[in-house]
PDB file of C-alpha atoms in Angstrom:
ATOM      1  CA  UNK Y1089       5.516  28.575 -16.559  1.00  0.00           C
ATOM      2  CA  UNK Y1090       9.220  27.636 -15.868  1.00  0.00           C
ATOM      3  CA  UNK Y1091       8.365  24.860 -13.508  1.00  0.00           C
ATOM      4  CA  UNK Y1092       6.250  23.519 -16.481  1.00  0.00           C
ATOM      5  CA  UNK Y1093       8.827  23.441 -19.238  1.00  0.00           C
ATOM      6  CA  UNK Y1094      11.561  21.702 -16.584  1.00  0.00           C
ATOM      7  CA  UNK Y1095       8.620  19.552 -16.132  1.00  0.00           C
ATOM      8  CA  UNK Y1096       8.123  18.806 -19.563  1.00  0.00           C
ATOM      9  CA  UNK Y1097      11.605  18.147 -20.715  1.00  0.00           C
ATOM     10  CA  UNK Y1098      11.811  15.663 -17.903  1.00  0.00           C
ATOM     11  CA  UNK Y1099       8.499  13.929 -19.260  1.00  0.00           C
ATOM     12  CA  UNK Y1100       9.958  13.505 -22.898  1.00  0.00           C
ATOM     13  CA  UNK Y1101      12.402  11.609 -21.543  1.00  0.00           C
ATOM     14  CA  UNK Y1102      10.702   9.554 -19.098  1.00  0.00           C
ATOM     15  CA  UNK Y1103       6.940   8.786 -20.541  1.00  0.00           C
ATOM     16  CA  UNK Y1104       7.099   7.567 -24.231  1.00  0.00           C
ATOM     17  CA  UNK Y1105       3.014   7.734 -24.166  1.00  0.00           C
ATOM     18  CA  UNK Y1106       0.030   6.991 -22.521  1.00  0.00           C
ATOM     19  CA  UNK Y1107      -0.395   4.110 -20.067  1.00  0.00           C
ATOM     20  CA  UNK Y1108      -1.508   0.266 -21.348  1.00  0.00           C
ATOM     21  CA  UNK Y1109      -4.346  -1.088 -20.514  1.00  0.00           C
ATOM     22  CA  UNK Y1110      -5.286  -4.784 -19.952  1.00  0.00           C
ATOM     23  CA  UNK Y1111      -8.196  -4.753 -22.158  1.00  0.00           C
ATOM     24  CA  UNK Y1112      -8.466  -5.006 -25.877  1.00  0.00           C
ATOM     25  CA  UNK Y1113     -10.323  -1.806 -27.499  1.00  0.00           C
ATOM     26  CA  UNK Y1114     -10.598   0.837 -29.081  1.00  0.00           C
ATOM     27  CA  UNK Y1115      -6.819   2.388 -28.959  1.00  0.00           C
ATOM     28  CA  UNK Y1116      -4.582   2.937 -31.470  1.00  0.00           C
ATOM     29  CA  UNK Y1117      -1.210   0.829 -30.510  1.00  0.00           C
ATOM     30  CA  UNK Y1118      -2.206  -2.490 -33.068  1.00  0.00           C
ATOM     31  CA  UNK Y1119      -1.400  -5.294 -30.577  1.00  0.00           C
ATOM     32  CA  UNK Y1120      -2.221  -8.892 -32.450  1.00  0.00           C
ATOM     33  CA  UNK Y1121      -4.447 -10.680 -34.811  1.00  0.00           C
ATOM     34  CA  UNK Y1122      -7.517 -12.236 -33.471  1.00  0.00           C
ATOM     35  CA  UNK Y1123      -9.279 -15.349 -35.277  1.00  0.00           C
ATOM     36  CA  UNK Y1124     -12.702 -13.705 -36.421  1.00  0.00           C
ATOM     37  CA  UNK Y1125     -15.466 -14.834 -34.472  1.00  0.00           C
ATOM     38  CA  UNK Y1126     -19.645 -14.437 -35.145  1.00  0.00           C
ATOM     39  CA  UNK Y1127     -20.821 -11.053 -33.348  1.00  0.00           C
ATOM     40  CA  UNK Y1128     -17.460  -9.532 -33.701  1.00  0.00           C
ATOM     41  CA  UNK Y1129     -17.393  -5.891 -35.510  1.00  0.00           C
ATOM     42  CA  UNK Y1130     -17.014  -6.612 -39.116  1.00  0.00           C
ATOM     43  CA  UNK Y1131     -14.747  -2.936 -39.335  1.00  0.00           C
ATOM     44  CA  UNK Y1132     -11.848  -4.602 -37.239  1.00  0.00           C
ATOM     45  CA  UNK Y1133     -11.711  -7.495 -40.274  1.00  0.00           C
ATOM     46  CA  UNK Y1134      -8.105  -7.048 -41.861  1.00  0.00           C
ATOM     47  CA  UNK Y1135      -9.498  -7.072 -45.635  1.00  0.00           C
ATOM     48  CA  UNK Y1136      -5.928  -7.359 -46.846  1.00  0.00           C
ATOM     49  CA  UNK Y1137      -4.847 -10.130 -44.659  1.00  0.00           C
ATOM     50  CA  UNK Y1138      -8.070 -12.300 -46.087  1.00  0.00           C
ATOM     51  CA  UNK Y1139      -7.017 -11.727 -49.478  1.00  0.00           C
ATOM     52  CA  UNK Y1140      -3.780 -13.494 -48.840  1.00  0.00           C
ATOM     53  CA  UNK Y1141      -5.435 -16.310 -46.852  1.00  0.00           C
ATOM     54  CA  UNK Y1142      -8.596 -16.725 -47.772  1.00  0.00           C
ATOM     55  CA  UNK Y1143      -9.228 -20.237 -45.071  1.00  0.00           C
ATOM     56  CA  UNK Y1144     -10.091 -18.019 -42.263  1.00  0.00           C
ATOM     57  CA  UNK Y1145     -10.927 -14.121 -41.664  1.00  0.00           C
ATOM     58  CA  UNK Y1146      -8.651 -12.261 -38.949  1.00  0.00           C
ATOM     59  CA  UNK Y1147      -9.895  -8.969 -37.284  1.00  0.00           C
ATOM     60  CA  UNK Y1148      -7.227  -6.641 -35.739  1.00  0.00           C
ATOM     61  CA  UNK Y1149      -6.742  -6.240 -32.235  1.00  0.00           C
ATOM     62  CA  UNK Y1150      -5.938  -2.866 -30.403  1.00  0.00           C
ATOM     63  CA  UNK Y1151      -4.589  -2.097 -26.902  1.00  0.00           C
ATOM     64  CA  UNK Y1152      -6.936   0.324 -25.100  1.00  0.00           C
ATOM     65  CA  UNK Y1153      -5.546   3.135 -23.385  1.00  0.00           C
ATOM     66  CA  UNK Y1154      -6.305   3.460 -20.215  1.00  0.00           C
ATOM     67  CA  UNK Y1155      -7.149   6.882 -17.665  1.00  0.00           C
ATOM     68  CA  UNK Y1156      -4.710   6.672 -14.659  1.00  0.00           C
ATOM     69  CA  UNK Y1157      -5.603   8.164 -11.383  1.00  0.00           C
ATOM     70  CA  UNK Y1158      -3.118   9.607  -9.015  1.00  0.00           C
ATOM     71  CA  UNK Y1159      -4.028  10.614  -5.771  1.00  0.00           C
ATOM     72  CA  UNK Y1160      -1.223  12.995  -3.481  1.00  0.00           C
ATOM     73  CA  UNK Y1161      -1.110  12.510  -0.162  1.00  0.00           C
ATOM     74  CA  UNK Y1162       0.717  15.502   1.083  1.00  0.00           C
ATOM     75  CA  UNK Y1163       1.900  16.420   4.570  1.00  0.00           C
ATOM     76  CA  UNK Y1164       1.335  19.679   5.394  1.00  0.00           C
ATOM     77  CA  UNK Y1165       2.482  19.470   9.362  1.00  0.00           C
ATOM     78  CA  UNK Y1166       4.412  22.672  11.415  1.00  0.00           C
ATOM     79  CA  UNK Y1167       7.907  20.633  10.521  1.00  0.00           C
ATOM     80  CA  UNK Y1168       7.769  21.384   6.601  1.00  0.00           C
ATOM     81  CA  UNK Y1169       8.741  24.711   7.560  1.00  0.00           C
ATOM     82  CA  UNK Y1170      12.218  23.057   8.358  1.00  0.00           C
ATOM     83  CA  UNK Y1171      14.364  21.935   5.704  1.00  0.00           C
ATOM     84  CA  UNK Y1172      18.026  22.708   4.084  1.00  0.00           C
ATOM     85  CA  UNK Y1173      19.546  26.332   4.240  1.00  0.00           C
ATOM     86  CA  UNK Y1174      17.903  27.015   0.550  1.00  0.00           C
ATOM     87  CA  UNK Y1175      15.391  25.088   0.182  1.00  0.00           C
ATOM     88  CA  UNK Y1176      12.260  24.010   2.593  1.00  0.00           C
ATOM     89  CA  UNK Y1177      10.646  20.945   2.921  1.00  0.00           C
ATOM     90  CA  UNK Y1178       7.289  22.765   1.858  1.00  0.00           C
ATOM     91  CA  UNK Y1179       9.102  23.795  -1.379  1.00  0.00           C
ATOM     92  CA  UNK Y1180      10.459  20.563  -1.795  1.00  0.00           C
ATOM     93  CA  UNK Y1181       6.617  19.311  -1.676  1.00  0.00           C
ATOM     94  CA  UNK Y1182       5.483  21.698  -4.611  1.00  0.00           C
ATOM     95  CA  UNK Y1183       8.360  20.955  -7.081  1.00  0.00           C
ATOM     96  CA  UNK Y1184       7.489  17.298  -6.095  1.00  0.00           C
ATOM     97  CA  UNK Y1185       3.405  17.691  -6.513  1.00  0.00           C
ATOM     98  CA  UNK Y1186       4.424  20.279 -10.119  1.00  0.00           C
ATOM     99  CA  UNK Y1187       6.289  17.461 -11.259  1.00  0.00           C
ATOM    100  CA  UNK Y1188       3.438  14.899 -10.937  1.00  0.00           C
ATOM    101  CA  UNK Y1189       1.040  17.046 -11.385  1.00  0.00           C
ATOM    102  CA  UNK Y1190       2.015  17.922 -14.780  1.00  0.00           C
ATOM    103  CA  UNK Y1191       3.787  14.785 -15.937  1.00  0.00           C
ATOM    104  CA  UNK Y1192      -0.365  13.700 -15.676  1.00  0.00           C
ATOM    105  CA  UNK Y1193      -1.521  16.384 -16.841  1.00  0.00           C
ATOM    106  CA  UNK Y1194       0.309  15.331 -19.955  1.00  0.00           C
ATOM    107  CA  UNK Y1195      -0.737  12.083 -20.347  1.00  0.00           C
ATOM    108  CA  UNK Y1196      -4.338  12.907 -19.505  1.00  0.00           C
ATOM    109  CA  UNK Y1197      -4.601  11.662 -15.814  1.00  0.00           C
ATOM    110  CA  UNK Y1198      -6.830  12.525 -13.274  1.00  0.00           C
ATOM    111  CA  UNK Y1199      -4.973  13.661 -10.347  1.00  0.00           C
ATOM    112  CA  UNK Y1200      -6.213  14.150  -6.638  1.00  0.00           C
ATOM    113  CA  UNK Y1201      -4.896  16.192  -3.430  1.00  0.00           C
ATOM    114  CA  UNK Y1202      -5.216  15.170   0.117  1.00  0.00           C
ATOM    115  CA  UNK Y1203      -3.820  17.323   2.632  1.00  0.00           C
ATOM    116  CA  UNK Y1204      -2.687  16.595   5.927  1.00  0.00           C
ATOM    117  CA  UNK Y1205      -1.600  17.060   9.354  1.00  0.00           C
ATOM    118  CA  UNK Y1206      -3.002  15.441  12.436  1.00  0.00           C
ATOM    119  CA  UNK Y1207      -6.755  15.426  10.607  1.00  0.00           C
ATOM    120  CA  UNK Y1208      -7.549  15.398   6.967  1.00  0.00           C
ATOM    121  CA  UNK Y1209      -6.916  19.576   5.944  1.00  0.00           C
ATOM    122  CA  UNK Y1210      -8.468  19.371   2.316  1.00  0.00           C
ATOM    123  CA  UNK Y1211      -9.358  17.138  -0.580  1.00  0.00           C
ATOM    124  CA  UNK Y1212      -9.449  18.399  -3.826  1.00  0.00           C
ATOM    125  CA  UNK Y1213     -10.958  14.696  -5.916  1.00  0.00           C
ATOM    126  CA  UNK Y1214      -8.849  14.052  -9.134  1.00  0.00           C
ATOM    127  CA  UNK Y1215      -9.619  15.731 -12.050  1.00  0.00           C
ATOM    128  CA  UNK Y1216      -6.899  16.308 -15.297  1.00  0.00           C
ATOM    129  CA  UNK Y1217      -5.419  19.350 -17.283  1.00  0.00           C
ATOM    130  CA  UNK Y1218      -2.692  22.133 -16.423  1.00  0.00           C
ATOM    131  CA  UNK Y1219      -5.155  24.582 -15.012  1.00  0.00           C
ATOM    132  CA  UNK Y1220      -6.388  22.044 -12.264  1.00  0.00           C
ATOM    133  CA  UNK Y1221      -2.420  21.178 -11.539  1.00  0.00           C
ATOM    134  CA  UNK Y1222      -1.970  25.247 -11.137  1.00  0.00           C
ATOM    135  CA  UNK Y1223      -4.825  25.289  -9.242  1.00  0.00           C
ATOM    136  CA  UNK Y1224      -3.503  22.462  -6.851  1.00  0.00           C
ATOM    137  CA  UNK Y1225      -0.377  23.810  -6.374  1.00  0.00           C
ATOM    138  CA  UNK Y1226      -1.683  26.934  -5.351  1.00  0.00           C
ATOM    139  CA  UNK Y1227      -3.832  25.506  -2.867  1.00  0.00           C
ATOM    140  CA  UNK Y1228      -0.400  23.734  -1.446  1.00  0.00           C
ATOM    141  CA  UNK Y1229       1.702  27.151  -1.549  1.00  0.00           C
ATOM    142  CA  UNK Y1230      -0.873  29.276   0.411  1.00  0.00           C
ATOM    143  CA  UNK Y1231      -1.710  26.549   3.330  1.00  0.00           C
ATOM    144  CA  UNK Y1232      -0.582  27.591   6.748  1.00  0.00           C
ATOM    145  CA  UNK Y1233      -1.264  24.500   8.536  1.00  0.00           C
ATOM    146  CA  UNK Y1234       0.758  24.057  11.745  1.00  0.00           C
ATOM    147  CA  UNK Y1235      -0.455  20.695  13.081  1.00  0.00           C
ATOM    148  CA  UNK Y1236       2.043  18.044  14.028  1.00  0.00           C
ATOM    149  CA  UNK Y1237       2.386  14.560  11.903  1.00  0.00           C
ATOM    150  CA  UNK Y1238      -0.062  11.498  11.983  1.00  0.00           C
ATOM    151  CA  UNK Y1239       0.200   9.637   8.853  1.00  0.00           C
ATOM    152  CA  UNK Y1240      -1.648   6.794  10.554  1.00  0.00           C
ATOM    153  CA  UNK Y1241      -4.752   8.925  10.745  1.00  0.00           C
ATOM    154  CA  UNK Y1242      -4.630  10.225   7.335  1.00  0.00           C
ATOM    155  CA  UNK Y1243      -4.409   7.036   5.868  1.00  0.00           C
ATOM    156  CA  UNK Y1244      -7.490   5.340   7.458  1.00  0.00           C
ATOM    157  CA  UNK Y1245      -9.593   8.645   6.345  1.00  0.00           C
ATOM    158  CA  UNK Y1246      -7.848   8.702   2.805  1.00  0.00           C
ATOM    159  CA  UNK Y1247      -9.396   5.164   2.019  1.00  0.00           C
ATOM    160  CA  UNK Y1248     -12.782   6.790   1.640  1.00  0.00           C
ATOM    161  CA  UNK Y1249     -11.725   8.383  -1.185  1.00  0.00           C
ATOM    162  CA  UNK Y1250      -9.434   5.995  -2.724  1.00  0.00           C
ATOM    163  CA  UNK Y1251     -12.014   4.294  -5.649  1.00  0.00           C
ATOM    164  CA  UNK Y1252     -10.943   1.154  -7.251  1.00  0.00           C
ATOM    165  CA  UNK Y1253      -7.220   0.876  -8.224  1.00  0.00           C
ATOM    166  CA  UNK Y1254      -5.382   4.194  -8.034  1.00  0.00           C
ATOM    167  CA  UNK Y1255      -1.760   5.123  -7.666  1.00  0.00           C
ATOM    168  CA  UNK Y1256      -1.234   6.964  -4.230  1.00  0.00           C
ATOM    169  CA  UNK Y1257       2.194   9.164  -3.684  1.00  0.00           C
ATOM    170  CA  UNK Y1258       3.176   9.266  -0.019  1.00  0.00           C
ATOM    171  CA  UNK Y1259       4.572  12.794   0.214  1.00  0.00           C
ATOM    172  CA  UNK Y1260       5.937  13.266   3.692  1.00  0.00           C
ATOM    173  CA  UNK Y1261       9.130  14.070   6.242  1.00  0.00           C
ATOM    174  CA  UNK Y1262       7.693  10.724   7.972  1.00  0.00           C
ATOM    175  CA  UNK Y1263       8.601  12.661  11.682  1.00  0.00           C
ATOM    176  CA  UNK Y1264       6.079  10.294  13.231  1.00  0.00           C
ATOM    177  CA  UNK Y1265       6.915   8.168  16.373  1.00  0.00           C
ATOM    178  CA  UNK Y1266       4.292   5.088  14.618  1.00  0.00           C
ATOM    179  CA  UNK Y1267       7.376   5.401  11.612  1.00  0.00           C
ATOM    180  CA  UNK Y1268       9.710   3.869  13.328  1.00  0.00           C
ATOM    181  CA  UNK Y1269       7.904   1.779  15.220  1.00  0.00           C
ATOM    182  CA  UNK Y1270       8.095  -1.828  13.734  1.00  0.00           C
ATOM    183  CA  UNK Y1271       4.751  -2.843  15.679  1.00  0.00           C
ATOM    184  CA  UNK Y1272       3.246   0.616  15.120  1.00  0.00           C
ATOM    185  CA  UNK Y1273      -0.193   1.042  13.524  1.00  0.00           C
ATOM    186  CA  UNK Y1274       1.156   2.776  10.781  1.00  0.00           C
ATOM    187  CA  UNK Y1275       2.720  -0.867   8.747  1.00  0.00           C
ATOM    188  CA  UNK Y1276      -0.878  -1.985   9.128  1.00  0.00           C
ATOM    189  CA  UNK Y1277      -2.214   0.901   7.385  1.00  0.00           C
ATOM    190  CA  UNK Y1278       0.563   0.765   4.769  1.00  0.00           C
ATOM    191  CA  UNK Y1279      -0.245  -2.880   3.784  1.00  0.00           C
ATOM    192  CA  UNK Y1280      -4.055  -2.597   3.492  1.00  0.00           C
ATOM    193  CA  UNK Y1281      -3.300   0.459   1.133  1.00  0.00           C
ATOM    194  CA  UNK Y1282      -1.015  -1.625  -1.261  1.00  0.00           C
ATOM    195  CA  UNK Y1283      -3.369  -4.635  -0.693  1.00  0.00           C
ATOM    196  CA  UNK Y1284      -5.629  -2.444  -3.333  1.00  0.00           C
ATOM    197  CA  UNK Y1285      -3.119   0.563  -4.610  1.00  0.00           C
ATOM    198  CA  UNK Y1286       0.068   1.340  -6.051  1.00  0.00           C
ATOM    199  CA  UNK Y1287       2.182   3.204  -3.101  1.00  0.00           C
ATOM    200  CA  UNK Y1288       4.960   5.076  -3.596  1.00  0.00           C
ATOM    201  CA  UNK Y1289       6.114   6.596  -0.669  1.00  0.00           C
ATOM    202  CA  UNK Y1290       8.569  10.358  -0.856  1.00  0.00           C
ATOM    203  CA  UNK Y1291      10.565  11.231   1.643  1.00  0.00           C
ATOM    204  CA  UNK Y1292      11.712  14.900   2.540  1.00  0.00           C
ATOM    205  CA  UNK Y1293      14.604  14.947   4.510  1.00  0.00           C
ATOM    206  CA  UNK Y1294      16.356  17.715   6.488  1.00  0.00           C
ATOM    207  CA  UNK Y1295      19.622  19.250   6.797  1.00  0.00           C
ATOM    208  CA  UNK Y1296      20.370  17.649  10.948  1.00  0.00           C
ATOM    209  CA  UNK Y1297      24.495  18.846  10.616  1.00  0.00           C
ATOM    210  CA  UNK Y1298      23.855  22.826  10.840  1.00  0.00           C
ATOM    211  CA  UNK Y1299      24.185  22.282  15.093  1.00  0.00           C
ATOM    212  CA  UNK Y1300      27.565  20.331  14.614  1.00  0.00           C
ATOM    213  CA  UNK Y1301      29.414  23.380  13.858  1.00  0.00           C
ATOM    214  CA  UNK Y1302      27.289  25.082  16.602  1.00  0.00           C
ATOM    215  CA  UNK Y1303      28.997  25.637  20.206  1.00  0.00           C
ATOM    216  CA  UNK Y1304      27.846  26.272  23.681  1.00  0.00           C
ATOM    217  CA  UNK Y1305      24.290  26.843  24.880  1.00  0.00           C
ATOM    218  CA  UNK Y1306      21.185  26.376  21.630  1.00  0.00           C
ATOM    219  CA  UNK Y1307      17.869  26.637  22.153  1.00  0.00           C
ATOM    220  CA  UNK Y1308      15.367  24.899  19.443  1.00  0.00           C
ATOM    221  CA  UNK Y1309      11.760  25.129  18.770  1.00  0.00           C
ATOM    222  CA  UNK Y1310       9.880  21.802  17.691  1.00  0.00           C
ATOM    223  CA  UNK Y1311       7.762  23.625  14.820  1.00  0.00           C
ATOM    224  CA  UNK Y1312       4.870  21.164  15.891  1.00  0.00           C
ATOM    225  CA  UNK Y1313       4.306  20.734  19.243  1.00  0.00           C
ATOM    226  CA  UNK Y1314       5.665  24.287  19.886  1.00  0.00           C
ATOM    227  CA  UNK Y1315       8.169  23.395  23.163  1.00  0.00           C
ATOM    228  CA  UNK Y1316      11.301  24.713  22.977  1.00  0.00           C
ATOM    229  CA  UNK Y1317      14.766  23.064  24.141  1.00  0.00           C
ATOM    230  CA  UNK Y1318      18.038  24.075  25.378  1.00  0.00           C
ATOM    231  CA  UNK Y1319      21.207  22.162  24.578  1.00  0.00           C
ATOM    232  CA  UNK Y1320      24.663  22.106  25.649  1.00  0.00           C
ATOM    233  CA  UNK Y1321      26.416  21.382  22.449  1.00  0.00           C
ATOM    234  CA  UNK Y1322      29.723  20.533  23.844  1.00  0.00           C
ATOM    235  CA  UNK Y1323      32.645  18.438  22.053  1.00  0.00           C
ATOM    236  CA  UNK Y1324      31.251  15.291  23.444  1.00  0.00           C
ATOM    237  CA  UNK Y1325      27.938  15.841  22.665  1.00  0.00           C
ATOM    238  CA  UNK Y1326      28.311  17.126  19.084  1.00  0.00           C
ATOM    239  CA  UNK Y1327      30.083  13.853  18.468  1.00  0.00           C
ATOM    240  CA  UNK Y1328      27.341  11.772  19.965  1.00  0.00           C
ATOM    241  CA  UNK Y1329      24.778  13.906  17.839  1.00  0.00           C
ATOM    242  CA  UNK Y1330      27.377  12.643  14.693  1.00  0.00           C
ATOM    243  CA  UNK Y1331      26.854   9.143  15.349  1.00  0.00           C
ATOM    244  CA  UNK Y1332      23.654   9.088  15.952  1.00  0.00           C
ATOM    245  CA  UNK Y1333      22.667  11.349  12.533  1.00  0.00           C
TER     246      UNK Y1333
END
C-alpha cells in the first residue's frame, strides 16, 4: 500500500476531478442555461428562474462526465534489466504504470496493459479499480521476457486493440535502431497512432558514465541480443565515449 498513498497524495494535487466531456448530460458540474425547447425533460426546467422571468422557460444544462481509457504500452525487452546503480529500468516501469494505474483508478478509468518485446507478450484489455491496477502490476513485476526492442512491431499489432479515442502511454528505453532513424518506419507508426489517440511517449534512460571512471580492458554483455564486447577504455577513448554521451 505505500506506492498507493505516494500515489494518492500526488493525485490530490494534480486531478481536481473527473474528466469533461463534450456532451451535455446527466453530470453534476451545472454548465449553462438552455432556452426550453418542446420534447425536452420537463425535470431540467429551472422553476425558480421562471418565476423571475416568466417570457420564456429555461432548463439547466449539465456537463457529462465522461469514462477515460488508458491503454500502457510497456516494453518489457532484455535491456530493462539495465538502468542506474539503484534503480532499474524495469522498476522505473512499475512506479511509472502504479502511478497511472492508480491516478485512474481514482477517477474511475478503464486502464489497459500491452506488453512488449519483439512480438506482442500480453494484453490485459482495460478495465478500472485498485485490485485490477494490483493485478497489472503484478503481471509487470513477475515477467521475464528477454527479447530485444521493436516498437515498430508493437505498434502496428497494438492498433487492434486500440477502440475509438483512447489515451496510449509509450513506456519504453526507445533502444531501437528505427528510433533514431528519421526515415524509419517507426515516425509512420507514431503519426497514424496520434492521427486517432492521445500519445504520450516515457522515456527510461540509463546511467552510460559508470565506464568513464573504468580503465583498461571491459567486457559488456548487450542484455538483448546476448553478444558480448571487449573494450579498451583508454584516456582517449573514455573522452570520445564523453562526447559522444
Amino acid at each position: 500500500y505505500e506506492i498507493e498513498i505516494i500515489v494518492k497524495k500526488k493525485i490530490s494535487d494534480v486531478n481536481s476531478g473527473a474528466h469533461r466531456s463534450i456532451f451535455f448530460g446527466e453530470g453534476f458540474d451545472f454548465e449553462e442555461y438552455r432556452e426550453y425547447s418542446a420534447g425536452d425533460d420537463v425535470k431540467k426546467i429551472d422553476w425558480h428562474l421562471l418565476a423571475r422571468i416568466p417570457d420564456k422557460v429555461y432548463q439547466r444544462c449539465y456537463r457529462e462526465e465522461k469514462q477515460l481509457t488508458i491503454w500502457i504500452l510497456a516494453d518489457l525487452s532484455g535491456s530493462l534489466r539495465f538502468g542506474y546503480k539503484d534503480l532499474t529500468k524495469k522498476e522505473l516501469l512499475v512506479k511509472s504504470v502504479a502511478y497511472l494505474g492508480f491516478s485512474a483508478a481514482h477517477e474511475l478509468d478503464k486502464i489497459g496493459l500491452i506488453a512488449f518485446t519483439n512480438k506482442i507478450e500480453k494484453v490485459l484489455i482495460p478495465k478500472s479499480g485498485k485490485d485490477w491496477v494490483y493485478y497489472m502490476l503484478n503481471k509487470i513485476w513477475d515477467s521475464a521476457y528477454s527479447g530485444n526492442t521493436d516498437i515498430v512491431s508493437a505498434l502496428r499489432k497494438a492498433k487492434n486493440y486500440l477502440r475509438g479515442s483512447v489515451m496510449v502511454f509509450l513506456l519504453s528505453d526507445f533502444l531501437d535502431e528505427n528510433c533514431s532513424n528519421s526515415n524509419s518506419a517507426f515516425w509512420d507508426e507514431i503519426k497514424t497512432l496520434v492521427g486517432s489517440h492521445d500519445l504520450i511517449p516515457v522515456v527510461f534512460d540509463e546511467d552510460p558514465n559508470f565506464l568513464l571512471d573504468a580503465g583498461g580492458n571491459v567486457r559488456l554483455k548487450d542484455l538483448e541480443s546476448k553478444r558480448e564486447y571487449t573494450f579498451q577504455l583508454s584516456k582517449k577513448n573514455r573522452e570520445k565515449f564523453a562526447e559522444r554521451i
